[in-house]
Short mmCIF file of C-alpha atoms in Angstrom, two decimals:
data_model
loop_
_atom_site.label_atom_id
_atom_site.label_comp_id
_atom_site.label_asym_id
_atom_site.label_seq_id
_atom_site.Cartn_x
_atom_site.Cartn_y
_atom_site.Cartn_z
CA MET Q 1017 -170.82 -71.69 -33.21
CA ALA Q 1018 -169.86 -72.69 -36.75
CA ILE Q 1019 -167.89 -70.21 -38.82
CA SER Q 1020 -169.94 -68.31 -41.38
CA PRO Q 1021 -169.15 -69.56 -44.90
CA GLU Q 1022 -168.96 -65.88 -46.00
CA GLU Q 1023 -166.21 -65.07 -43.51
CA HIS Q 1024 -163.44 -65.91 -45.99
CA PRO Q 1025 -163.65 -66.43 -49.76
CA GLN Q 1026 -161.78 -69.75 -50.14
CA LYS Q 1027 -163.83 -72.86 -49.50
CA ALA Q 1028 -162.07 -75.46 -47.37
CA PHE Q 1029 -162.89 -78.91 -46.06
CA GLY Q 1030 -161.62 -80.88 -43.12
CA TRP Q 1031 -162.59 -82.78 -40.00
CA ALA Q 1032 -163.54 -81.00 -36.78
CA ALA Q 1033 -164.50 -81.72 -33.20
CA ARG Q 1034 -167.63 -79.85 -32.15
CA ASP Q 1035 -167.81 -80.62 -28.42
CA SER Q 1036 -165.85 -82.19 -25.56
CA SER Q 1037 -166.63 -85.71 -26.72
CA GLY Q 1038 -163.68 -85.07 -29.04
CA ILE Q 1039 -165.39 -86.93 -31.88
CA LEU Q 1040 -164.26 -85.55 -35.24
CA SER Q 1041 -166.45 -85.44 -38.34
CA PRO Q 1042 -166.46 -83.75 -41.78
CA PHE Q 1043 -166.59 -79.97 -41.63
CA ARG Q 1044 -166.92 -77.30 -44.30
CA PHE Q 1045 -165.36 -73.93 -43.55
CA SER Q 1046 -163.35 -71.21 -45.28
CA ARG Q 1047 -159.82 -69.87 -45.58
CA ARG Q 1048 -158.76 -66.32 -46.30
CA GLU Q 1049 -157.74 -65.34 -49.80
CA ASN Q 1050 -154.01 -65.50 -50.47
CA ALA Q 1051 -152.67 -62.02 -49.63
CA ASP Q 1052 -149.37 -60.43 -50.65
CA ASP Q 1053 -147.47 -62.03 -47.74
CA ASP Q 1054 -149.24 -65.39 -47.85
CA VAL Q 1055 -148.58 -68.88 -49.12
CA THR Q 1056 -151.46 -71.24 -49.94
CA ILE Q 1057 -150.62 -74.88 -49.32
CA LYS Q 1058 -152.31 -78.10 -50.38
CA VAL Q 1059 -152.02 -80.38 -47.34
CA LEU Q 1060 -150.46 -83.77 -48.11
CA TYR Q 1061 -149.80 -85.17 -44.63
CA CYS Q 1062 -150.58 -84.12 -41.08
CA GLY Q 1063 -149.23 -85.70 -37.91
CA VAL Q 1064 -151.51 -86.45 -34.97
CA CYS Q 1065 -150.09 -84.84 -31.83
CA HIS Q 1066 -151.17 -85.45 -28.23
CA SER Q 1067 -152.11 -81.76 -28.21
CA ASP Q 1068 -154.72 -82.53 -30.88
CA LEU Q 1069 -156.34 -85.05 -28.55
CA HIS Q 1070 -156.27 -82.65 -25.58
CA SER Q 1071 -157.71 -79.84 -27.70
CA ALA Q 1072 -160.46 -81.99 -29.22
CA LYS Q 1073 -161.59 -83.06 -25.74
CA ASN Q 1074 -161.05 -79.63 -24.11
CA ASP Q 1075 -158.72 -81.22 -21.54
CA TRP Q 1076 -156.96 -77.89 -21.04
CA GLY Q 1077 -160.18 -75.92 -20.72
CA PHE Q 1078 -159.72 -73.40 -23.55
CA THR Q 1079 -160.94 -75.15 -26.70
CA ASN Q 1080 -163.11 -72.94 -28.90
CA TYR Q 1081 -165.36 -75.28 -30.88
CA PRO Q 1082 -165.51 -76.25 -33.65
CA VAL Q 1083 -161.82 -77.11 -33.73
CA VAL Q 1084 -159.91 -78.52 -36.71
CA PRO Q 1085 -156.70 -79.92 -35.16
CA GLY Q 1086 -153.33 -80.52 -36.79
CA HIS Q 1087 -150.02 -78.66 -36.52
CA GLU Q 1088 -147.57 -81.10 -38.12
CA ILE Q 1089 -148.35 -80.22 -41.72
CA VAL Q 1090 -146.44 -81.10 -44.88
CA GLY Q 1091 -147.80 -79.92 -48.18
CA VAL Q 1092 -147.17 -78.35 -51.57
CA VAL Q 1093 -147.35 -74.64 -52.40
CA THR Q 1094 -150.21 -73.83 -54.79
CA LYS Q 1095 -150.12 -70.02 -54.63
CA THR Q 1096 -147.78 -67.26 -53.39
CA GLY Q 1097 -148.33 -63.57 -52.70
CA ASN Q 1098 -146.54 -60.68 -54.39
CA ASN Q 1099 -144.17 -60.18 -51.44
CA VAL Q 1100 -143.14 -63.84 -51.23
CA ASP Q 1101 -139.79 -64.71 -52.81
CA LYS Q 1102 -138.70 -67.60 -50.59
CA PHE Q 1103 -141.26 -70.05 -51.98
CA LYS Q 1104 -142.73 -70.86 -55.37
CA VAL Q 1105 -145.61 -72.97 -56.63
CA GLY Q 1106 -144.73 -76.65 -56.39
CA ASP Q 1107 -142.33 -76.33 -53.44
CA ARG Q 1108 -142.67 -78.85 -50.64
CA VAL Q 1109 -143.16 -77.00 -47.36
CA GLY Q 1110 -144.06 -77.50 -43.72
CA VAL Q 1111 -146.21 -75.67 -41.19
CA GLY Q 1112 -145.77 -76.27 -37.49
CA VAL Q 1113 -147.43 -75.12 -34.28
CA ILE Q 1114 -147.62 -71.38 -35.01
CA VAL Q 1115 -148.89 -69.28 -37.92
CA GLY Q 1116 -148.48 -65.79 -36.52
CA SER Q 1117 -147.03 -63.42 -33.92
CA CYS Q 1118 -146.67 -59.66 -33.46
CA MET Q 1119 -143.31 -59.65 -35.37
CA LYS Q 1120 -142.23 -56.57 -33.39
CA CYS Q 1121 -141.51 -57.55 -29.77
CA GLU Q 1122 -138.15 -58.54 -28.32
CA THR Q 1123 -138.82 -62.27 -28.63
CA CYS Q 1124 -139.91 -61.97 -32.26
CA GLN Q 1125 -136.79 -59.93 -33.03
CA GLN Q 1126 -134.75 -62.80 -31.57
CA ASP Q 1127 -136.51 -65.35 -33.83
CA LEU Q 1128 -138.39 -66.73 -30.82
CA GLU Q 1129 -141.88 -66.15 -32.21
CA ASN Q 1130 -143.16 -69.11 -30.21
CA TYR Q 1131 -142.68 -67.11 -26.99
CA CYS Q 1132 -144.34 -63.93 -28.30
CA PRO Q 1133 -147.25 -62.84 -26.05
CA ARG Q 1134 -149.34 -62.57 -29.24
CA THR Q 1135 -148.43 -65.92 -30.74
CA ILE Q 1136 -151.12 -67.24 -33.09
CA PHE Q 1137 -151.42 -71.01 -33.05
CA THR Q 1138 -152.14 -73.04 -36.15
CA TYR Q 1139 -155.52 -74.04 -34.73
CA ASN Q 1140 -157.81 -73.08 -31.84
CA SER Q 1141 -156.52 -69.52 -31.97
CA HIS Q 1142 -157.52 -66.22 -33.59
CA TYR Q 1143 -155.72 -64.51 -36.44
CA HIS Q 1144 -154.96 -60.77 -36.64
CA ASP Q 1145 -158.37 -60.17 -38.22
CA GLN Q 1146 -159.99 -62.00 -35.26
CA THR Q 1147 -161.15 -64.94 -37.37
CA LYS Q 1148 -160.45 -68.45 -36.10
CA THR Q 1149 -157.51 -70.55 -37.14
CA TYR Q 1150 -158.06 -74.10 -38.31
CA GLY Q 1151 -155.37 -76.75 -38.55
CA GLY Q 1152 -154.05 -79.39 -40.88
CA TYR Q 1153 -156.81 -81.99 -40.75
CA SER Q 1154 -157.98 -80.19 -43.89
CA ASP Q 1155 -157.37 -79.88 -47.61
CA ILE Q 1156 -155.69 -76.46 -47.75
CA ILE Q 1157 -154.17 -73.87 -45.43
CA VAL Q 1158 -153.12 -70.23 -45.99
CA VAL Q 1159 -150.11 -69.06 -43.96
CA HIS Q 1160 -147.98 -65.89 -43.78
CA HIS Q 1161 -144.67 -66.79 -45.42
CA ARG Q 1162 -142.65 -66.02 -42.27
CA TYR Q 1163 -144.15 -69.12 -40.61
CA VAL Q 1164 -143.72 -71.49 -43.56
CA LEU Q 1165 -140.74 -73.87 -43.58
CA ARG Q 1166 -138.74 -75.38 -46.41
CA PHE Q 1167 -139.23 -79.13 -46.15
CA PRO Q 1168 -135.97 -80.85 -47.22
CA ASP Q 1169 -136.21 -82.98 -50.35
CA ASN Q 1170 -134.54 -85.98 -48.74
CA LEU Q 1171 -136.93 -86.11 -45.76
CA ALA Q 1172 -139.92 -88.42 -46.23
CA PRO Q 1173 -142.97 -86.12 -46.11
CA ASP Q 1174 -145.10 -88.57 -44.10
CA ALA Q 1175 -142.52 -89.72 -41.53
CA GLY Q 1176 -141.03 -86.23 -41.43
CA ALA Q 1177 -144.30 -84.45 -40.58
CA PRO Q 1178 -144.12 -85.08 -36.79
CA LEU Q 1179 -140.76 -83.30 -36.67
CA LEU Q 1180 -142.69 -80.03 -37.01
CA CYS Q 1181 -143.88 -80.40 -33.42
CA ALA Q 1182 -142.32 -83.45 -31.76
CA GLY Q 1183 -138.94 -82.88 -33.39
CA ILE Q 1184 -138.55 -79.21 -32.51
CA THR Q 1185 -139.95 -79.80 -29.00
CA VAL Q 1186 -136.92 -81.94 -28.14
CA TYR Q 1187 -134.34 -80.25 -30.42
CA SER Q 1188 -134.88 -76.74 -29.04
CA PRO Q 1189 -134.14 -77.54 -25.35
CA MET Q 1190 -131.21 -79.73 -26.32
CA LYS Q 1191 -129.67 -76.76 -28.14
CA TYR Q 1192 -130.59 -74.10 -25.55
CA TYR Q 1193 -129.49 -76.07 -22.48
CA GLY Q 1194 -126.29 -77.32 -24.10
CA MET Q 1195 -127.24 -80.98 -24.44
CA THR Q 1196 -125.09 -81.32 -27.55
CA GLU Q 1197 -121.57 -82.10 -26.33
CA PRO Q 1198 -120.40 -85.44 -27.77
CA GLY Q 1199 -119.70 -88.08 -25.13
CA LYS Q 1200 -121.98 -86.58 -22.49
CA HIS Q 1201 -124.71 -88.75 -20.99
CA LEU Q 1202 -128.35 -87.94 -21.86
CA GLY Q 1203 -131.32 -89.58 -20.18
CA VAL Q 1204 -134.60 -89.61 -22.10
CA ALA Q 1205 -137.57 -90.09 -19.77
CA GLY Q 1206 -140.51 -91.60 -21.62
CA LEU Q 1207 -140.36 -93.43 -24.94
CA GLY Q 1208 -143.26 -92.09 -26.96
CA GLY Q 1209 -143.78 -89.60 -29.77
CA LEU Q 1210 -141.28 -87.12 -28.30
CA GLY Q 1211 -138.95 -89.56 -26.57
CA HIS Q 1212 -138.12 -91.73 -29.57
CA ILE Q 1213 -137.10 -88.65 -31.58
CA ALA Q 1214 -135.04 -87.37 -28.63
CA VAL Q 1215 -133.11 -90.67 -28.71
CA LYS Q 1216 -132.37 -90.25 -32.43
CA ILE Q 1217 -131.36 -86.58 -32.14
CA GLY Q 1218 -129.25 -87.29 -29.05
CA LYS Q 1219 -127.34 -90.01 -30.88
CA ALA Q 1220 -126.84 -87.67 -33.85
CA PHE Q 1221 -125.25 -85.15 -31.46
CA GLY Q 1222 -122.85 -87.88 -30.32
CA LEU Q 1223 -124.33 -88.33 -26.85
CA LYS Q 1224 -124.52 -91.49 -24.78
CA VAL Q 1225 -128.28 -92.04 -24.49
CA THR Q 1226 -130.19 -93.93 -21.80
CA VAL Q 1227 -133.94 -94.39 -22.07
CA ILE Q 1228 -135.69 -94.08 -18.69
CA SER Q 1229 -139.05 -95.82 -18.62
CA SER Q 1230 -141.64 -97.42 -16.37
CA SER Q 1231 -142.42 -100.04 -19.04
CA PRO Q 1232 -140.10 -103.08 -19.19
CA ALA Q 1233 -141.54 -104.02 -22.58
CA LYS Q 1234 -139.78 -101.02 -24.15
CA GLU Q 1235 -136.21 -102.16 -23.46
CA ASP Q 1236 -135.63 -104.01 -26.74
CA GLU Q 1237 -137.32 -101.23 -28.66
CA ALA Q 1238 -135.06 -98.61 -27.06
CA THR Q 1239 -131.73 -100.38 -27.41
CA LYS Q 1240 -132.07 -102.71 -30.39
CA ARG Q 1241 -134.24 -100.68 -32.74
CA LEU Q 1242 -133.77 -97.03 -31.79
CA GLY Q 1243 -130.10 -97.28 -30.90
CA ALA Q 1244 -130.11 -96.13 -27.27
CA ASP Q 1245 -126.97 -97.16 -25.39
CA SER Q 1246 -128.87 -98.42 -22.35
CA PHE Q 1247 -132.27 -98.76 -20.73
CA LEU Q 1248 -133.22 -97.92 -17.14
CA LEU Q 1249 -136.40 -99.30 -15.62
CA LEU Q 1250 -137.72 -96.93 -12.95
CA SER Q 1251 -139.35 -99.76 -11.02
CA ASP Q 1252 -136.05 -101.66 -10.59
CA PRO Q 1253 -134.59 -100.30 -7.30
CA ALA Q 1254 -131.16 -101.91 -7.76
CA LYS Q 1255 -130.66 -100.57 -11.30
CA LEU Q 1256 -131.99 -97.17 -10.27
CA LYS Q 1257 -129.61 -96.97 -7.31
CA GLY Q 1258 -126.68 -97.95 -9.52
CA ALA Q 1259 -127.50 -95.20 -12.00
CA MET Q 1260 -127.72 -92.37 -9.46
CA GLY Q 1261 -125.45 -89.45 -10.27
CA THR Q 1262 -124.47 -90.74 -13.74
CA MET Q 1263 -126.30 -88.46 -16.18
CA ASP Q 1264 -125.35 -85.01 -17.40
CA TYR Q 1265 -128.81 -84.18 -18.74
CA ILE Q 1266 -132.31 -85.59 -18.75
CA ILE Q 1267 -135.04 -84.56 -21.16
CA ASP Q 1268 -138.37 -85.45 -19.57
CA THR Q 1269 -141.05 -86.12 -22.20
CA VAL Q 1270 -143.60 -87.69 -19.83
CA SER Q 1271 -146.99 -85.96 -20.04
CA ALA Q 1272 -148.61 -87.85 -17.13
CA VAL Q 1273 -148.19 -86.80 -13.49
CA HIS Q 1274 -144.98 -88.41 -12.24
CA ALA Q 1275 -142.27 -88.10 -9.59
CA LEU Q 1276 -139.32 -85.82 -10.35
CA ALA Q 1277 -137.19 -86.93 -7.39
CA PRO Q 1278 -135.83 -90.12 -9.03
CA LEU Q 1279 -134.91 -88.20 -12.18
CA ILE Q 1280 -133.14 -85.46 -10.23
CA GLY Q 1281 -131.24 -88.18 -8.36
CA LEU Q 1282 -129.92 -89.59 -11.63
CA LEU Q 1283 -128.18 -86.31 -12.45
CA LYS Q 1284 -124.53 -85.56 -11.82
CA LEU Q 1285 -123.33 -82.38 -10.12
CA ASN Q 1286 -124.50 -79.46 -12.32
CA GLY Q 1287 -126.91 -81.77 -14.12
CA LYS Q 1288 -129.94 -80.43 -15.99
CA LEU Q 1289 -133.45 -81.86 -16.04
CA VAL Q 1290 -135.60 -80.26 -18.73
CA THR Q 1291 -139.26 -81.08 -18.98
CA VAL Q 1292 -141.22 -80.79 -22.22
CA GLY Q 1293 -144.29 -82.85 -21.30
CA LEU Q 1294 -147.42 -81.07 -20.09
CA PRO Q 1295 -149.04 -82.93 -17.17
CA ASN Q 1296 -152.49 -81.60 -16.31
CA LYS Q 1297 -151.57 -81.21 -12.62
CA PRO Q 1298 -148.55 -79.61 -10.90
CA LEU Q 1299 -145.53 -81.82 -10.18
CA GLU Q 1300 -143.80 -81.93 -6.80
CA LEU Q 1301 -140.32 -80.43 -6.92
CA PRO Q 1302 -137.89 -81.48 -4.15
CA ILE Q 1303 -135.51 -78.61 -3.44
CA PHE Q 1304 -132.79 -80.28 -1.32
CA PRO Q 1305 -131.25 -82.33 -4.17
CA LEU Q 1306 -131.25 -79.26 -6.40
CA VAL Q 1307 -129.40 -77.16 -3.85
CA LEU Q 1308 -126.97 -79.88 -2.75
CA GLY Q 1309 -126.11 -80.88 -6.32
CA ARG Q 1310 -126.29 -77.46 -7.98
CA LYS Q 1311 -128.79 -78.97 -10.37
CA LEU Q 1312 -131.23 -77.25 -12.68
CA VAL Q 1313 -134.84 -78.03 -13.52
CA GLY Q 1314 -136.07 -76.18 -16.58
CA GLY Q 1315 -138.72 -76.24 -19.26
CA SER Q 1316 -138.98 -75.57 -22.95
CA ASP Q 1317 -141.63 -74.98 -25.57
CA ILE Q 1318 -141.27 -75.52 -29.32
CA GLY Q 1319 -138.72 -73.38 -31.16
CA GLY Q 1320 -139.06 -70.32 -33.35
CA VAL Q 1321 -139.25 -70.56 -37.13
CA LYS Q 1322 -135.49 -70.14 -37.67
CA GLU Q 1323 -134.65 -72.91 -35.19
CA THR Q 1324 -137.37 -75.18 -36.59
CA GLN Q 1325 -135.81 -74.83 -40.03
CA GLU Q 1326 -132.41 -75.62 -38.50
CA MET Q 1327 -133.92 -78.73 -36.90
CA LEU Q 1328 -135.44 -79.92 -40.19
CA ASP Q 1329 -132.10 -79.47 -41.97
CA PHE Q 1330 -130.30 -81.30 -39.14
CA CYS Q 1331 -132.74 -84.21 -39.33
CA ALA Q 1332 -132.39 -84.35 -43.11
CA LYS Q 1333 -128.58 -84.46 -42.77
CA HIS Q 1334 -128.74 -87.28 -40.21
CA ASN Q 1335 -131.67 -89.15 -41.79
CA ILE Q 1336 -133.90 -88.69 -38.74
CA THR Q 1337 -137.65 -89.16 -39.09
CA SER Q 1338 -140.44 -90.25 -36.80
CA ASP Q 1339 -141.62 -93.84 -36.59
CA ILE Q 1340 -145.18 -93.60 -37.84
CA GLU Q 1341 -148.40 -95.39 -38.57
CA LEU Q 1342 -149.96 -93.88 -41.69
CA ILE Q 1343 -153.75 -93.64 -41.50
CA HIS Q 1344 -156.70 -92.43 -43.55
CA MET Q 1345 -158.78 -89.48 -42.41
CA ASP Q 1346 -161.81 -91.62 -41.58
CA TYR Q 1347 -159.69 -93.59 -39.06
CA ILE Q 1348 -158.96 -90.51 -36.94
CA ASN Q 1349 -161.45 -91.21 -34.13
CA THR Q 1350 -160.07 -94.73 -33.66
CA ALA Q 1351 -156.56 -93.27 -33.77
CA MET Q 1352 -157.48 -90.78 -31.03
CA GLU Q 1353 -158.80 -93.62 -28.84
CA ARG Q 1354 -155.57 -95.54 -29.37
CA LEU Q 1355 -153.46 -92.44 -28.75
CA ALA Q 1356 -155.18 -91.96 -25.40
CA LYS Q 1357 -153.96 -95.47 -24.46
CA SER Q 1358 -150.46 -94.86 -25.91
CA ASP Q 1359 -151.23 -97.57 -28.45
CA VAL Q 1360 -149.11 -96.22 -31.28
CA ARG Q 1361 -145.47 -96.60 -32.20
CA TYR Q 1362 -144.90 -93.69 -32.17
CA ARG Q 1363 -146.93 -91.20 -34.16
CA PHE Q 1364 -150.06 -91.38 -36.29
CA VAL Q 1365 -149.83 -89.44 -39.54
CA ILE Q 1366 -152.91 -88.75 -41.69
CA ASP Q 1367 -152.55 -89.26 -45.44
CA VAL Q 1368 -154.69 -86.19 -46.01
CA ALA Q 1369 -154.36 -85.81 -49.77
CA ASN Q 1370 -155.28 -89.43 -50.49
CA SER Q 1371 -158.07 -89.89 -47.96
CA LEU Q 1372 -159.87 -86.59 -47.26
CA THR Q 1373 -163.02 -86.91 -49.38
CA GLN Q 1374 -165.99 -84.57 -49.41
#
């Protein structure tokens, strides 16, 4: 059911999916008025995440239509509330995957708002007043200042937008699981929107980085353009055998159903395999190699606001951005079709401000 135009006072405009076809089209809706703790942002750019595609098509089974996707938002502040002193009109800011939480629980107190049981997502969620949240495929967004990020001046706003989801999704587990020790060997499974940023961040931490892929066509891309130290093709038995027991860590970005056994075999004693992809079916976990090698298999979500800001500042310092294809809003349905086929290198970003027309 479409949102009532009287539900909030600020008129807004974006593109929404209205059913499981996932087709997006122009959509008029409303945003709340800027309250004392809020920041109103004019959206400049918004990255297109795989989650947007899954949500538009209801692949996960909990989409509440209509849905306006988009949680990799870079924009400019146009209004601030009376309690906001961290931002001023004209500041360049970012908004990531979450726009709210309870602010009181143990996880929130530890700056881990993303793990709060009452996390409010940037879209396809409900705010404290029970009205729906709509994402960044739109002209404006109103966000509580706690969940707004300073976007560094020396980060390109278009190529930097995907860091707000893809960047923090790989940075957070690398920090938490200790994948930051220079000289250690990191395997990156999957070279897509997450994987290519994991390569860049891994190199910035001083790690030896090997890209692990099932696609031989990605070897030159991984080593010559992205700077990985080596490339391992999963379908090459000889190379795979030779690499067994050589990696300290693997970050698994693959979102399709895949075998974990070969990845676990690549780990050294005490090695860590951390998965950040979200396959739609359970993966088989062999226990013997974990026990016999004292290995760990873990998972990780995005980071909290504090860590996301740390990640943005780290990427600005090391000149890390996403490799993008900049598109206009009216190309989004074609982009979604291409994204479903992994036909993008490596992230679509919508030029919202220059292409969203009513």
